[in-house]
Amino acid sequence: MPQYGDLTFLVSVKGKRKLLRIKENEDWQTQHGLVRMEDIVNTPFGGEVKSSLGVPFRVERPELFDLIMGIKRQTQIMYPKDMGIICLKLGVGNGRTILEAGTGSGGLTIALSWFSGEKGTVHTFEAREEFHKLAKKNVAWAGVGQNVHFHHRDIANGFGIDDPEILNGKKADALFLDVRTPWDYLDHARKALVDGAPIAFLLPCVDQVSALLLALEKGPFDNTEVIEILVRPWKAVPDRLRPADRMCAHTCFLVFTKHQEKSPEWDSCLKLGTRERKQHAAKMKRLGLDVEDMEDNQDFENTDFQD
Ligand code: SAM
């Protein structure tokens, strides 16, 4: 049953969805008559409530997905489809400390807070005061945030590893960066994270991804992946099942990497095909390193490790 103070969906027969907070004595006036709050709190989720004109509305519980899509946005939207894999890859959960920048409207902050649970901690950093304030409001509106520390701070000044008011010397377990030039903050990231920590990045444009990859290859990072998540909706009609006519073509690229140290022997032990050798030589040239060690080791069999 919904309670006073809860956010609840009222869904019309035409599928129109109104997300509202149930407040005593603040009945909802619609063109189909008045819906009484007292009736809503006496209707189980999934049931129907009738307006004063006898029109039915379904009472539905909003899920995390709906809360994130329902916040007030003044920054670029981040979609739930991208948030799921970010939380999994960063290992967001009880007992973990996660860093996020920038906070923006707080969409991802809601998901990070939700998955962090009672024993997890989120530190989120936002340079612009208006977004910092908006995100605080949005996260509170969604009914989460008890485990979130909001910092009005430009991460060009670091993540506050030595600041008693922020990390106070305790390194974090993972970082998510949604800023325009994330490669500018890799040194700060390294200082604020435990060894081997994962980092995720969100970037809308492919030239930003290239710039980030060039910065990451200088190390100490590896296991770098670039992905794009496409959701293809289908018409849920059993006897005429087919994809919907339209879909969202692009939201962003996601880049995942991990802190990894690399000895000079690491690359020289790789056995590469012709194309990879060329790519590797180009990379070594960019990094101003010698490729000869690698050439000397081409007999090395990496299958030795497969046992
Ligand atoms: N992920 C957010 C969400 O789900 O709502 C949206 C983030 S928004 C696209 C990017 C934010 O990063 C902006 O609010 C911007 O002000 C902030 N930002 C950019 N550079 C920053 C920096 N150096 N330090 C802190 N915040 C920064």
Coordinates of C-alpha atoms and ligand atoms in Angstrom, one line a residue:
M1 CA 0.0 0.0 0.0
P2 CA 1.3 3.5 -0.7
Q3 CA 1.8 5.7 2.4
Y4 CA 1.5 9.4 2.9
G5 CA 4.8 11.0 1.8
D6 CA 5.5 8.3 -0.9
L7 CA 6.0 9.0 -4.5
T8 CA 3.4 7.1 -6.5
F9 CA 2.4 6.8 -10.2
L10 CA -1.3 7.3 -11.2
V11 CA -1.7 5.8 -14.6
S12 CA -4.7 6.6 -16.9
V13 CA -6.4 4.1 -19.2
K14 CA -4.6 5.8 -22.1
G15 CA -1.2 5.1 -20.4
K16 CA -0.5 8.7 -19.2
R17 CA 1.6 8.5 -16.1
K18 CA 1.6 11.1 -13.4
L19 CA 4.3 10.8 -10.7
L20 CA 3.1 12.5 -7.5
R21 CA 3.8 12.6 -3.8
I22 CA 0.9 11.5 -1.7
K23 CA 0.1 14.4 0.7
E24 CA -2.8 14.5 3.2
N25 CA -5.5 16.9 2.0
E26 CA -3.8 17.7 -1.3
D27 CA -6.2 15.8 -3.7
W28 CA -5.3 15.6 -7.4
Q29 CA -7.5 17.5 -9.7
T30 CA -7.6 16.1 -13.3
Q31 CA -9.9 16.7 -16.3
H32 CA -11.5 13.4 -15.4
G33 CA -12.5 14.6 -11.9
L34 CA -10.8 14.7 -8.4
V35 CA -8.6 11.8 -7.2
R36 CA -8.6 11.8 -3.3
M37 CA -5.3 11.1 -1.6
E38 CA -7.3 9.2 1.1
D39 CA -8.5 6.8 -1.6
I40 CA -4.9 6.3 -2.9
V41 CA -3.5 5.2 0.5
N42 CA -6.3 2.7 0.7
T43 CA -5.5 1.1 -2.6
P44 CA -2.8 -1.5 -2.9
F45 CA -0.1 -1.0 -5.6
G46 CA -1.3 -2.5 -8.8
G47 CA -4.9 -1.7 -7.9
E48 CA -7.3 1.0 -9.2
V49 CA -8.6 4.2 -7.6
K50 CA -11.6 6.0 -9.1
S51 CA -11.9 9.8 -9.6
S52 CA -15.0 11.7 -8.4
L53 CA -16.4 11.2 -12.0
G54 CA -15.9 7.4 -11.7
V55 CA -12.8 7.3 -14.1
P56 CA -10.3 4.6 -13.0
F57 CA -6.5 5.3 -12.5
R58 CA -4.0 2.5 -11.7
V59 CA -1.8 3.0 -8.6
E60 CA 1.7 2.0 -9.4
R61 CA 4.9 2.0 -7.3
P62 CA 7.7 3.9 -9.0
E63 CA 10.9 1.9 -9.3
L64 CA 14.5 3.1 -9.2
F65 CA 14.3 3.5 -13.0
D66 CA 11.3 5.9 -12.7
L67 CA 12.9 7.9 -9.9
I68 CA 16.0 8.6 -12.0
M69 CA 13.9 9.5 -15.1
G70 CA 11.7 11.7 -12.9
I71 CA 14.3 14.1 -11.5
K72 CA 14.6 17.8 -12.6
R73 CA 17.4 18.0 -15.1
Q74 CA 19.5 21.0 -15.9
T75 CA 22.5 19.0 -17.3
Q76 CA 23.0 16.4 -20.0
I77 CA 20.7 13.4 -19.3
M78 CA 22.3 10.1 -18.3
Y79 CA 20.2 7.1 -19.0
P80 CA 19.5 4.1 -16.7
K81 CA 20.6 1.7 -19.4
D82 CA 24.2 3.0 -18.9
M83 CA 24.0 3.1 -15.2
G84 CA 23.5 -0.6 -14.7
I85 CA 26.8 -1.7 -16.2
I86 CA 28.6 1.2 -14.5
C87 CA 27.5 0.1 -11.1
L88 CA 28.4 -3.5 -11.8
K89 CA 31.8 -2.8 -13.3
L90 CA 32.7 -0.4 -10.4
G91 CA 31.5 -3.0 -7.9
V92 CA 29.2 -0.5 -6.2
G93 CA 27.8 -2.0 -3.0
N94 CA 27.8 -2.3 0.8
G95 CA 31.2 -1.5 2.3
R96 CA 32.6 0.2 -0.8
T97 CA 33.5 3.9 -1.2
I98 CA 32.7 5.3 -4.7
L99 CA 33.8 8.7 -6.1
E100 CA 31.8 10.5 -8.7
A101 CA 32.4 13.7 -10.7
G102 CA 30.5 15.7 -11.9
T103 CA 27.4 15.3 -10.0
G104 CA 25.3 17.2 -12.6
S105 CA 21.6 16.7 -11.8
G106 CA 22.4 13.8 -9.6
G107 CA 20.8 11.0 -11.8
L108 CA 23.7 8.6 -11.3
T109 CA 24.1 9.7 -7.7
I110 CA 20.7 8.3 -7.0
A111 CA 21.7 4.9 -8.4
L112 CA 25.1 4.9 -6.6
S113 CA 23.3 5.7 -3.3
W114 CA 20.7 3.0 -3.9
F115 CA 23.2 0.3 -4.7
S116 CA 25.7 1.4 -2.0
G117 CA 23.3 0.4 0.8
E118 CA 23.7 1.3 4.5
K119 CA 27.4 0.4 4.6
G120 CA 28.5 1.9 1.3
T121 CA 29.7 5.5 0.8
V122 CA 29.5 7.9 -2.2
H123 CA 31.5 11.1 -2.5
T124 CA 30.2 13.2 -5.4
F125 CA 31.9 16.3 -6.7
E126 CA 30.4 19.2 -8.7
A127 CA 32.1 22.4 -9.7
R128 CA 29.0 24.5 -10.3
E129 CA 27.0 25.5 -7.3
E130 CA 23.6 25.5 -9.0
F131 CA 24.0 21.8 -10.1
H132 CA 25.5 20.9 -6.7
K133 CA 22.3 22.3 -5.0
L134 CA 19.9 20.8 -7.6
A135 CA 21.5 17.3 -7.2
K136 CA 21.1 17.5 -3.4
K137 CA 17.4 18.3 -3.9
N138 CA 16.9 15.6 -6.6
V139 CA 18.6 12.9 -4.5
A140 CA 16.5 13.8 -1.4
W141 CA 13.3 13.8 -3.6
A142 CA 14.1 10.3 -4.7
G143 CA 14.2 9.2 -1.0
V144 CA 17.9 8.2 -1.0
G145 CA 21.2 9.9 -0.2
Q146 CA 21.9 9.0 3.4
N147 CA 25.2 7.5 2.3
V148 CA 26.1 10.4 -0.1
H149 CA 28.6 13.2 0.7
F150 CA 28.0 16.1 -1.7
H151 CA 31.1 18.3 -2.4
H152 CA 30.9 21.6 -4.2
R153 CA 34.4 21.3 -5.6
D154 CA 36.3 21.4 -8.9
I155 CA 38.2 18.2 -9.2
A156 CA 41.0 20.1 -10.8
N157 CA 41.8 20.6 -7.1
G158 CA 41.8 16.8 -6.6
F159 CA 39.4 14.5 -4.8
G160 CA 40.4 15.7 -1.3
I161 CA 42.4 12.7 -0.3
D162 CA 44.2 14.6 2.4
D163 CA 41.3 16.9 3.3
P164 CA 39.8 15.9 6.7
E165 CA 36.4 17.1 5.5
I166 CA 36.5 14.8 2.4
L167 CA 38.4 11.5 2.1
N168 CA 40.7 12.2 5.1
G169 CA 43.4 9.8 3.9
K170 CA 41.0 6.9 3.2
K171 CA 41.3 5.9 -0.5
A172 CA 38.2 5.1 -2.4
D173 CA 37.4 1.8 -4.2
A174 CA 36.3 3.1 -7.6
L175 CA 35.6 6.3 -9.6
F176 CA 33.1 7.4 -12.2
L177 CA 33.9 10.5 -14.3
D178 CA 31.3 12.3 -16.4
V179 CA 33.3 15.5 -17.2
R180 CA 34.3 16.9 -20.6
T181 CA 38.1 16.3 -20.3
P182 CA 38.5 13.4 -17.9
W183 CA 42.1 12.8 -19.0
D184 CA 43.0 16.0 -17.1
Y185 CA 42.2 14.3 -13.8
L186 CA 43.9 10.9 -14.1
D187 CA 46.7 11.8 -11.7
H188 CA 44.3 13.0 -9.1
A189 CA 42.2 9.8 -9.6
R190 CA 45.2 7.6 -9.1
K191 CA 46.1 9.4 -5.8
A192 CA 42.5 9.0 -4.5
L193 CA 42.0 5.3 -5.4
V194 CA 43.1 2.0 -3.9
D195 CA 45.5 -0.1 -6.0
G196 CA 43.9 -1.9 -8.8
A197 CA 40.7 0.3 -8.7
P198 CA 38.3 0.4 -11.6
I199 CA 37.4 3.7 -13.2
A200 CA 34.5 4.3 -15.6
F201 CA 34.0 7.3 -17.9
L202 CA 31.1 8.6 -19.9
L203 CA 31.8 10.5 -23.1
P204 CA 29.3 11.6 -25.8
C205 CA 31.8 12.1 -28.6
V206 CA 34.3 9.7 -30.3
D207 CA 37.1 12.3 -30.4
Q208 CA 36.9 12.5 -26.6
V209 CA 37.2 8.7 -26.4
S210 CA 40.4 8.8 -28.6
A211 CA 41.9 11.5 -26.4
L212 CA 41.1 9.5 -23.3
L213 CA 42.6 6.3 -24.7
L214 CA 45.8 8.1 -25.6
A215 CA 46.0 9.4 -22.0
L216 CA 45.3 6.0 -20.5
E217 CA 47.9 4.2 -22.5
K218 CA 50.6 6.2 -20.8
G219 CA 49.6 4.2 -17.7
P220 CA 49.3 3.1 -15.1
F221 CA 46.0 1.7 -16.5
D222 CA 45.1 -1.3 -18.5
N223 CA 42.1 -3.7 -19.2
T224 CA 40.6 -0.7 -21.1
E225 CA 37.3 -1.3 -22.8
V226 CA 35.1 1.0 -24.9
I227 CA 31.4 0.1 -25.2
E228 CA 28.2 1.6 -26.4
I229 CA 24.8 0.3 -25.1
L230 CA 22.0 0.3 -27.6
V231 CA 18.5 -0.6 -26.4
R232 CA 16.2 -1.8 -29.1
P233 CA 12.6 -1.7 -28.0
W234 CA 10.1 -4.2 -29.4
K235 CA 6.3 -3.9 -29.7
A236 CA 4.9 -6.1 -27.0
V237 CA 2.2 -7.6 -29.2
P238 CA 2.3 -11.4 -29.0
D239 CA 0.8 -12.1 -32.5
R240 CA 2.6 -9.2 -34.2
L241 CA 5.9 -9.2 -32.4
R242 CA 8.4 -6.9 -34.1
P243 CA 10.9 -4.1 -33.2
A244 CA 9.4 -0.6 -32.6
D245 CA 9.7 1.8 -35.6
R246 CA 12.1 4.1 -33.8
M247 CA 14.9 3.8 -31.4
C248 CA 17.4 6.1 -29.6
A249 CA 20.6 6.0 -31.8
H250 CA 23.2 7.3 -29.4
T251 CA 23.5 8.5 -25.9
C252 CA 27.2 8.1 -25.0
F253 CA 30.3 5.9 -25.0
L254 CA 31.4 4.2 -21.9
V255 CA 35.0 3.6 -21.2
F256 CA 36.2 1.3 -18.4
T257 CA 39.8 0.9 -17.2
K258 CA 41.7 -0.3 -14.2
H259 CA 44.8 0.8 -12.4
Q260 CA 47.4 -1.7 -13.4
E261 CA 51.2 -1.4 -13.1
K262 CA 53.2 -2.7 -16.0
S263 CA 56.8 -4.0 -16.0
P264 CA 58.9 -3.6 -19.2
E265 CA 58.7 -7.4 -19.6
W266 CA 54.9 -7.4 -19.8
D267 CA 54.6 -6.2 -23.3
S268 CA 57.7 -7.9 -24.5
C269 CA 56.2 -11.3 -23.5
L270 CA 53.2 -10.8 -25.8
K271 CA 53.1 -12.8 -29.0
L272 CA 51.5 -10.5 -31.6
G273 CA 50.2 -10.9 -35.2
T274 CA 51.3 -8.6 -38.0
R275 CA 48.5 -6.0 -37.4
E276 CA 49.0 -6.0 -33.6
R277 CA 52.7 -5.6 -34.1
K278 CA 52.2 -2.5 -36.2
Q279 CA 49.7 -1.1 -33.7
H280 CA 52.0 -1.8 -30.8
A281 CA 55.0 -0.2 -32.7
A282 CA 52.8 2.9 -33.2
K283 CA 51.9 3.0 -29.6
M284 CA 55.5 2.6 -28.5
K285 CA 56.5 5.4 -30.8
R286 CA 53.8 7.7 -29.2
L287 CA 55.1 6.8 -25.8
G288 CA 58.7 7.4 -26.9
L289 CA 59.7 3.8 -26.1
D290 CA 61.8 1.2 -27.8
V291 CA 60.1 -1.8 -29.6
E292 CA 63.3 -3.9 -29.9
D293 CA 62.8 -5.9 -26.6
M294 CA 59.4 -7.0 -28.0
E295 CA 60.9 -8.1 -31.4
D296 CA 63.5 -10.2 -29.5
N297 CA 60.7 -12.1 -27.6
Q298 CA 58.5 -13.1 -30.5
D299 CA 59.1 -16.8 -29.7
F300 CA 57.4 -16.4 -26.3
E301 CA 54.3 -18.6 -26.1
N302 CA 51.6 -17.0 -24.0
T303 CA 49.7 -20.3 -24.2
D304 CA 52.1 -21.3 -21.3
F305 CA 49.6 -19.7 -19.0
Q306 CA 46.5 -21.5 -20.0
D307 CA 46.9 -24.5 -17.6
Ligands
SAM1 N1 26.1 12.1 -14.4 C1 25.3 13.3 -14.2 C2 23.9 12.9 -14.0 O1 23.6 11.6 -14.1 O2 23.0 13.7 -13.8 C3 25.5 14.3 -15.3 C4 26.8 15.0 -15.2 S1 26.9 16.4 -16.3 C5 26.9 15.8 -17.9 C6 28.6 16.9 -16.1 C7 28.8 17.7 -14.8 O3 30.2 17.8 -14.6 C8 28.3 19.2 -15.0 O4 27.4 19.5 -14.0 C9 29.6 20.0 -14.8 O5 29.4 21.2 -14.1 C10 30.5 19.0 -14.0 N2 31.9 19.2 -14.1 C11 32.6 19.5 -15.2 N3 33.9 19.6 -14.9 C12 34.1 19.5 -13.6 C13 35.2 19.5 -12.7 N4 36.4 19.8 -13.1 N5 34.9 19.3 -11.4 C14 33.7 19.0 -10.9 N6 32.6 19.0 -11.7 C15 32.8 19.2 -13.0

